CSV table of C-alpha atoms in Angstrom, one decimal:
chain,number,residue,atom,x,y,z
A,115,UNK,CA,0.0,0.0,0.0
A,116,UNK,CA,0.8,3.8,-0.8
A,117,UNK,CA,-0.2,7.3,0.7
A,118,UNK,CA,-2.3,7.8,-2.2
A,119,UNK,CA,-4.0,4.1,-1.6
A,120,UNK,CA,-5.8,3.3,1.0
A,121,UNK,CA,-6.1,-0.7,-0.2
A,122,UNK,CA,-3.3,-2.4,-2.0
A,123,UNK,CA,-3.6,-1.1,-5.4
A,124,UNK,CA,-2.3,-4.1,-6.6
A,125,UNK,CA,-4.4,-7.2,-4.9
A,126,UNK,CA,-7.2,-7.1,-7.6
A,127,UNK,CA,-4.5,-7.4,-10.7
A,128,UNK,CA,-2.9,-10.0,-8.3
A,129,UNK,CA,-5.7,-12.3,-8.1
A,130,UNK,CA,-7.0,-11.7,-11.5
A,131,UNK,CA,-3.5,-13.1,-12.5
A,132,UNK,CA,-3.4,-16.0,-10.5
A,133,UNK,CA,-5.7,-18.1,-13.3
A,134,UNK,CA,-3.4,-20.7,-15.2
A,135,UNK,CA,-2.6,-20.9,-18.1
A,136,UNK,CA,-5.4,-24.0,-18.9
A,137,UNK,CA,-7.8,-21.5,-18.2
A,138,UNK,CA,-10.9,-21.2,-20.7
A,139,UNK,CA,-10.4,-17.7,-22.1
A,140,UNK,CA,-14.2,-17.1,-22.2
A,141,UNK,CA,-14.1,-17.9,-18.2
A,142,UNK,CA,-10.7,-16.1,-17.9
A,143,UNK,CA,-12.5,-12.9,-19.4
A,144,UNK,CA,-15.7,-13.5,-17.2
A,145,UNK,CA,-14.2,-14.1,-13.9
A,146,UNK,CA,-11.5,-11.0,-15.0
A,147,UNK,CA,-14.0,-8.5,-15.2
A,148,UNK,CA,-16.4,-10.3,-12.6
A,149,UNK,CA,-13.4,-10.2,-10.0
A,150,UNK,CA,-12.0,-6.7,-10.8
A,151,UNK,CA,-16.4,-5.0,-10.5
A,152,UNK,CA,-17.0,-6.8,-7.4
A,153,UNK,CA,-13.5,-5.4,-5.7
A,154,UNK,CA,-14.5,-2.4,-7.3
A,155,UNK,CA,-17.9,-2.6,-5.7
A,156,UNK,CA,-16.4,-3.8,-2.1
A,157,UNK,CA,-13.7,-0.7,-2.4
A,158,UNK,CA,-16.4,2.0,-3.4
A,159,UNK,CA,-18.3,1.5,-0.8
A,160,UNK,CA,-16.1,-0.1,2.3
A,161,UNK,CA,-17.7,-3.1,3.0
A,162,UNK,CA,-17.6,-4.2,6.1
A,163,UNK,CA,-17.0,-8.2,7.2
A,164,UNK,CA,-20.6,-8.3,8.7
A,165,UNK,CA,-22.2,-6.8,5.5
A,166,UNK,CA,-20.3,-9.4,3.0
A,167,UNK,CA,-21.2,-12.4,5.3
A,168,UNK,CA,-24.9,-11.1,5.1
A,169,UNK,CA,-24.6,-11.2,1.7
A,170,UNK,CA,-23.2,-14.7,1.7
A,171,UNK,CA,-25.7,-16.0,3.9
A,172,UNK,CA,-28.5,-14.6,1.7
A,173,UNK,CA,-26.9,-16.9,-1.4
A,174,UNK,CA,-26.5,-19.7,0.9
A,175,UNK,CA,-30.2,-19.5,2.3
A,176,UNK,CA,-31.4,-19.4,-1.6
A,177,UNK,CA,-29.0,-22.4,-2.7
A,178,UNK,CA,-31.0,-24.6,0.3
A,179,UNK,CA,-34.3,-23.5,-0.6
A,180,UNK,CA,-33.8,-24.6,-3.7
A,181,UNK,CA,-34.5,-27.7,-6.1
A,182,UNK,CA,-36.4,-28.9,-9.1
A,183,UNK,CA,-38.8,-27.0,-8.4
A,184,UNK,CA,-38.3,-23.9,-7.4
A,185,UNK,CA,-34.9,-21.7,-8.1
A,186,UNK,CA,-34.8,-19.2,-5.4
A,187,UNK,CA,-31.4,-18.2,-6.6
A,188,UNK,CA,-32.8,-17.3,-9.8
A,189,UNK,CA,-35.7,-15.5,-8.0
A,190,UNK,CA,-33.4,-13.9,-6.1
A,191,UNK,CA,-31.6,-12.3,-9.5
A,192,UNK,CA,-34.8,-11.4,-10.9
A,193,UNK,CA,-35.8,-9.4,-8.2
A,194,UNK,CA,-32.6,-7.0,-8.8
A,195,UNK,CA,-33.4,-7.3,-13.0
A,196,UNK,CA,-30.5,-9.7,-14.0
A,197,UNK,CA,-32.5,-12.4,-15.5
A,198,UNK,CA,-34.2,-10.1,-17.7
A,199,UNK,CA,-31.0,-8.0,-18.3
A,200,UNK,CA,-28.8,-10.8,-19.6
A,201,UNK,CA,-32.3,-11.7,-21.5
A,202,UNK,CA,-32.0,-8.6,-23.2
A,203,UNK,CA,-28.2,-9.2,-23.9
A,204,UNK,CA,-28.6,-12.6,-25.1
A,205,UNK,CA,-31.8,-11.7,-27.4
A,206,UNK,CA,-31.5,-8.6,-28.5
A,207,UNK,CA,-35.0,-6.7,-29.0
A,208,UNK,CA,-35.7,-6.3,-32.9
A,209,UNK,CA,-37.5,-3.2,-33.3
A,210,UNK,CA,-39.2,-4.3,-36.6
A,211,UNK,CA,-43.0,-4.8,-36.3
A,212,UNK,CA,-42.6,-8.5,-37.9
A,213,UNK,CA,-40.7,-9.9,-35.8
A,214,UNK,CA,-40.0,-13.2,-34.0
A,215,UNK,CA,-41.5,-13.6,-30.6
A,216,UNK,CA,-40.0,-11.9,-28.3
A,217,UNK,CA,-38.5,-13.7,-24.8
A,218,UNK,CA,-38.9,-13.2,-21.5
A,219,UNK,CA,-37.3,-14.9,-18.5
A,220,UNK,CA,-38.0,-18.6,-17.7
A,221,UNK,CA,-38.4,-17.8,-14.2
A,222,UNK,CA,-37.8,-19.6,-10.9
A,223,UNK,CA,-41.0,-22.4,-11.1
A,224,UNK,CA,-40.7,-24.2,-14.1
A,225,UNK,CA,-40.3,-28.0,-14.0
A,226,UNK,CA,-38.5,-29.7,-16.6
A,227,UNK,CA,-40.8,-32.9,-15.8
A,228,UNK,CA,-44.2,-31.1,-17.1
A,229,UNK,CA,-46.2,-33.8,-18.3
A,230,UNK,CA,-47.9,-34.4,-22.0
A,231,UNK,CA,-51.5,-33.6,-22.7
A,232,UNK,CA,-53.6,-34.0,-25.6
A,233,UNK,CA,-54.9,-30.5,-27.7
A,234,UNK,CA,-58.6,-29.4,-26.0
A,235,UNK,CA,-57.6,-30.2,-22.6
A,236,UNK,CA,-57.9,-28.5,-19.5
A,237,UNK,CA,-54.7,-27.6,-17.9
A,238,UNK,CA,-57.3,-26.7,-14.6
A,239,UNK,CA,-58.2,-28.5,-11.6
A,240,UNK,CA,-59.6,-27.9,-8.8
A,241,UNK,CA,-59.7,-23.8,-9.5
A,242,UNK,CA,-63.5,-22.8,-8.8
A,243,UNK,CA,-62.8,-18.8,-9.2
A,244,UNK,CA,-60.5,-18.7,-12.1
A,245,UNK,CA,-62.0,-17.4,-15.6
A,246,UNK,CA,-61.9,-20.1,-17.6
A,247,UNK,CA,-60.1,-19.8,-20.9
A,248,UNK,CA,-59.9,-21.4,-24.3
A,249,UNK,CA,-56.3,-20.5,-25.9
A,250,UNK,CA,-55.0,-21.0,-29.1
A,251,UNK,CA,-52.4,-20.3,-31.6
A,252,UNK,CA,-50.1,-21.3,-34.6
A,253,UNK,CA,-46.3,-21.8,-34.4
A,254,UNK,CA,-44.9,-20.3,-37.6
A,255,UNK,CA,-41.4,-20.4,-39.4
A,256,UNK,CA,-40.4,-16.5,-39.0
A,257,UNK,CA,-38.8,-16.1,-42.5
A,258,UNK,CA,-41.0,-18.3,-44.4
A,259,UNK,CA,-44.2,-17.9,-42.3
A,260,UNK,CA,-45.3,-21.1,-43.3
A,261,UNK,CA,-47.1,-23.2,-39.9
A,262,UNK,CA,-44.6,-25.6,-38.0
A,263,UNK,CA,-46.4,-29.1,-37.3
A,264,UNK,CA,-44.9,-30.8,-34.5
A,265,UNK,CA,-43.9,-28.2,-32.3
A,266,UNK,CA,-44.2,-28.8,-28.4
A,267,UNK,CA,-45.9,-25.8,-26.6
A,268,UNK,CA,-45.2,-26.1,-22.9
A,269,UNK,CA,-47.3,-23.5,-20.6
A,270,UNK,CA,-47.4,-22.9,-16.9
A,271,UNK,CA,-49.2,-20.7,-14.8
A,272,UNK,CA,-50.3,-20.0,-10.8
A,273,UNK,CA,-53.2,-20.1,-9.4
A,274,UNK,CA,-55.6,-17.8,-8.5
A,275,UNK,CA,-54.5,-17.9,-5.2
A,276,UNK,CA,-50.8,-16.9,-6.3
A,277,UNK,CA,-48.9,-20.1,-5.8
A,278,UNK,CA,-47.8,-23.0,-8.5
A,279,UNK,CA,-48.6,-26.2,-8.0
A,280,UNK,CA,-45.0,-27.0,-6.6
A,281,UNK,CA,-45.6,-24.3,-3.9
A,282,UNK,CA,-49.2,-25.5,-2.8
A,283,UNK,CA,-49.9,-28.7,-1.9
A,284,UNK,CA,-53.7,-28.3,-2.2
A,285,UNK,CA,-53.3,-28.4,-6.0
A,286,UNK,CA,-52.7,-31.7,-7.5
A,287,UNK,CA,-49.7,-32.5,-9.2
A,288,UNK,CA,-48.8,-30.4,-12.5
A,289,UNK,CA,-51.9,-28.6,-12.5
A,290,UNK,CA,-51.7,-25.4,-14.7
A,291,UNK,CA,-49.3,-27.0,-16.6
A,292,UNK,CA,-48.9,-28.8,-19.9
A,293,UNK,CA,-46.6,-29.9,-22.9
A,294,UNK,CA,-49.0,-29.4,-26.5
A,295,UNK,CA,-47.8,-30.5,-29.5
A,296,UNK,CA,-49.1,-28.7,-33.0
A,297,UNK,CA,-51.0,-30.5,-35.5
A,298,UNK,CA,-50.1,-30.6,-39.3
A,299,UNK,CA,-51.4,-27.3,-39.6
A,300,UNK,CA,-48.9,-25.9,-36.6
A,301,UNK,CA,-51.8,-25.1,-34.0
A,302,UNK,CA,-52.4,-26.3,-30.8
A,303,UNK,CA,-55.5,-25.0,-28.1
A,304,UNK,CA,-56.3,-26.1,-24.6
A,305,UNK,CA,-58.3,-24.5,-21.8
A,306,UNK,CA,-56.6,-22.4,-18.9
A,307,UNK,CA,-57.4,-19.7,-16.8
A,308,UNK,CA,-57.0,-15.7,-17.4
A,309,UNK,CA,-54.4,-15.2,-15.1
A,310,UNK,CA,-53.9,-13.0,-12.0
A,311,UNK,CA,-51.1,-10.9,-10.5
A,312,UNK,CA,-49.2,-13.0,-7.4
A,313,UNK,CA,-46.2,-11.9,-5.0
A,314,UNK,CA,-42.9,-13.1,-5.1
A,315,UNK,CA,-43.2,-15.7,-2.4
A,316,UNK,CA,-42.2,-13.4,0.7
A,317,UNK,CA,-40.8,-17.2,3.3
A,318,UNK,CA,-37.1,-16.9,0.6
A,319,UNK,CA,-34.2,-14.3,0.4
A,320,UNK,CA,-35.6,-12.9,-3.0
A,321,UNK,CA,-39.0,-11.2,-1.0
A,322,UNK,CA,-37.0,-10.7,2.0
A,323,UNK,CA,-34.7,-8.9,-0.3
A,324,UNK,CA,-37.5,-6.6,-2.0
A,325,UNK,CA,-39.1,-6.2,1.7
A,326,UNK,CA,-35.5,-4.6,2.7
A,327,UNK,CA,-35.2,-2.0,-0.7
A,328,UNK,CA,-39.0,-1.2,0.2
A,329,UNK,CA,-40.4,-2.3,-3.3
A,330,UNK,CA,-43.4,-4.3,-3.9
A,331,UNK,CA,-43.7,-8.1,-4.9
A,332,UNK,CA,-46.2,-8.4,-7.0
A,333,UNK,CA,-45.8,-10.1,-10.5
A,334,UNK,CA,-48.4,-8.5,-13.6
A,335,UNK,CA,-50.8,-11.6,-14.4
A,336,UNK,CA,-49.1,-13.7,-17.1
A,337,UNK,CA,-48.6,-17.1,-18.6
A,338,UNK,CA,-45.6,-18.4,-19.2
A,339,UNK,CA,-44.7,-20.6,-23.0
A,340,UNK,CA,-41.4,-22.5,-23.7
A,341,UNK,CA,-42.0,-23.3,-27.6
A,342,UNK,CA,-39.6,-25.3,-29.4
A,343,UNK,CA,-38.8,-27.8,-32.3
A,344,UNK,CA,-35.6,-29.8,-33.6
A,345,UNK,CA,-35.5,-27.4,-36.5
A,346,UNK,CA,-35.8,-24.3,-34.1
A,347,UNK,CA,-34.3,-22.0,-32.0
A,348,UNK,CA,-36.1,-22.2,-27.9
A,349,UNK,CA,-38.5,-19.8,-27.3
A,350,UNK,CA,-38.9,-18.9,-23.7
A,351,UNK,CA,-41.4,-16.3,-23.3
A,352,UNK,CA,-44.1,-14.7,-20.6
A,353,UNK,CA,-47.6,-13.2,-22.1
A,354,UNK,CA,-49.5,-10.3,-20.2
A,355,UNK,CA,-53.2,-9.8,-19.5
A,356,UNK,CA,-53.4,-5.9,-21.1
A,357,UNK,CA,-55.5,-5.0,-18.2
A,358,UNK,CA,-53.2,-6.3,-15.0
A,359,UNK,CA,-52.1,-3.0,-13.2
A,360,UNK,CA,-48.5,-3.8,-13.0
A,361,UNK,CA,-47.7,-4.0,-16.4
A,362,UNK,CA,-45.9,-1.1,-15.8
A,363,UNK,CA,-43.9,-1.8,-12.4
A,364,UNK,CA,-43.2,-5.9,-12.7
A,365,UNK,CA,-41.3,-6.7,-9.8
A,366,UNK,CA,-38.6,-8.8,-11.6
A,367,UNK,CA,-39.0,-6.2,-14.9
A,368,UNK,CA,-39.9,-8.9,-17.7
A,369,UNK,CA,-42.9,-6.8,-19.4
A,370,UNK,CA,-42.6,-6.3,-23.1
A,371,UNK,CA,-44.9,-4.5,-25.2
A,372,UNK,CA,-45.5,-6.8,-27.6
A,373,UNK,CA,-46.1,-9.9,-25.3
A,374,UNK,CA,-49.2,-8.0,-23.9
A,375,UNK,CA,-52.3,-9.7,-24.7
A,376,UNK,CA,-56.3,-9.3,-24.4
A,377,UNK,CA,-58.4,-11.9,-23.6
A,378,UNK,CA,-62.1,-11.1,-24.8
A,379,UNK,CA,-65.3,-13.0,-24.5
A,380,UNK,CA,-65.9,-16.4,-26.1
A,381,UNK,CA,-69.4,-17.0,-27.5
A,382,UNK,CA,-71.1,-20.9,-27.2
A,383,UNK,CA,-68.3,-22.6,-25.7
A,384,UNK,CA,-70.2,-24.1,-22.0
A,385,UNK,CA,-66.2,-24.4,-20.7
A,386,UNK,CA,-64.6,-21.4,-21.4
A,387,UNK,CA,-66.1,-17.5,-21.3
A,388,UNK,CA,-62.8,-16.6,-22.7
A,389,UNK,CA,-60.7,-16.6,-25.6
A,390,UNK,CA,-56.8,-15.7,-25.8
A,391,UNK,CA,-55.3,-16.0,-29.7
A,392,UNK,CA,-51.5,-16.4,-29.3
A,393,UNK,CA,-50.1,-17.2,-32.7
A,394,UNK,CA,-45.7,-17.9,-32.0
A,395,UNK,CA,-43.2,-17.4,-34.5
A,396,UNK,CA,-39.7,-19.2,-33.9
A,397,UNK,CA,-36.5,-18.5,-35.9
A,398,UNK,CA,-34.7,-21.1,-37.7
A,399,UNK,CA,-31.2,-22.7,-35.9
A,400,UNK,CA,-28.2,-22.4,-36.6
A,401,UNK,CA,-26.8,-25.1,-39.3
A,402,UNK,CA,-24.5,-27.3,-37.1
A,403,UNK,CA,-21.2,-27.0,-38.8
């Protein structure tokens, strides 16, 4: 250390350089600039021991609440805007009006286990004041338009009362959930509910975290779809009920324009008073070389 240094100026360049020569240079450039903004951030504003080991015991309390069901670690980074951030990096928004489908984070309660169902089912059970809906769309090529047959739609939503199935154990197993596969003409339709805003669960370090910076918890009303296809890029994407009053303040920030939808009245259908058209339009991948 120096007068003009109140830290050793040179511990950050020293640890920084410490990675081997094996080292992946994709990881060497990540952990570089990882290591050299988190000193950065622990210099700027003099952390203290008891204010890191907080911090610590925050991640660890999220890595032991979590599983296959729930990701509180990823909750915990969409409550501070990462998920949607590096969402934004990794798709970058096209401003064109015809346009693929634009993504949105997958969020902390999907399952990778979500069972099959057949096209006309109910995803519902057991919800007695949800508004039913009928939903339906096409999957389309993006540069050729033409419809995609045999790609899997996967949705999930929560319940009225604001909990997934994983988190309630008054709903049965995989309800508001379901794996579609389109027909020959790309389509698929099933029966859901019109969703409804919900907190983010307030018993884990991501609400205790949003509790502390004096924000609210509450998610807009959506549905979540994870479209894909052997010939496709993965679509992971959220859609929004137009009318849900935080479209504009979404406590992890995932809201796009364009994945806002309206649900409007369905006529002579004894199942379903509503209707929600969601067409999906997924870009070619990449040729393997």
């Amino acid at each position: 250390m120096t007068a003009n240094h109140p830290y050793d100026p040179t511990f950050t360049d020293r640890v920084i350089n410490s990675m081997g020569p094996k080292t992946n240079p994709r990881l060497r450039q990540l952990m570089a600039s990882l290591i050299r903004h988190i000193h950065d951030f622990a210099r700027e504003n003099e952390l203290t021991v008891d204010e890191w080991m907080a911090g610590v015991q925050m991640i660890n309390w999220a890595g032991k609440m979590s599983d296959e069901k729930r990701n509180e670690g990823q909750l915990l980074c969409d409550v501070i805007g990462l998920e949607s951030l590096v969402d934004e990096i990794t798709y970058k928004v096209v401003s064109e009006s015809d346009a693929p489908t634009a993504t949105a984070i997958l969020g902390p309660f999907f399952r990778a286990d979500t069972i099959a169902r057949k096209n006309g089912d109910s995803i519902v059970t057991g919800v007695d004041d949800g508004e039913m809906t009928f939903m339906h769309g096409q999957v389309v090529d993006f540069t050729t338009k033409q419809p995609i047959a045999g790609a899997t739609v996967e949705v999930w939503q929560a319940s009225t009362n604001g909990l997934y199935e994983q988190q309630d154990p008054n709903q049965v197993e995989h309800n508001l959930r379901g794996k579609f596969t389109t027909d020959e003409n790309g389509r698929y339709w099933f029966y859901c509910i019109r969703p409804t805003p919900y907190p983010v669960p307030g018993d884990g370090p991501a609400g205790k975290l949003l509790e502390m910076m004096d924000r609210h918890p509450f998610r807009p009303a959506h549905i979540h779809i994870l479209a894909t296809h052997d010939k496709y890029k993965p679509l992971v994407t959220q859609i929004f009920d137009r009318k849900d009053q935080y479209l504009t303040n979404d406590s992890v920030f995932a809201v796009k324009d364009s994945l806002i939808v309206d649900f409007v009245p369905r006529k002579d259908d004894p199942k379903a008073s509503l209707e929600l058209n969601y067409d999906v339009k997924l870009v070619p991948a990449e040729p393997s070389s």
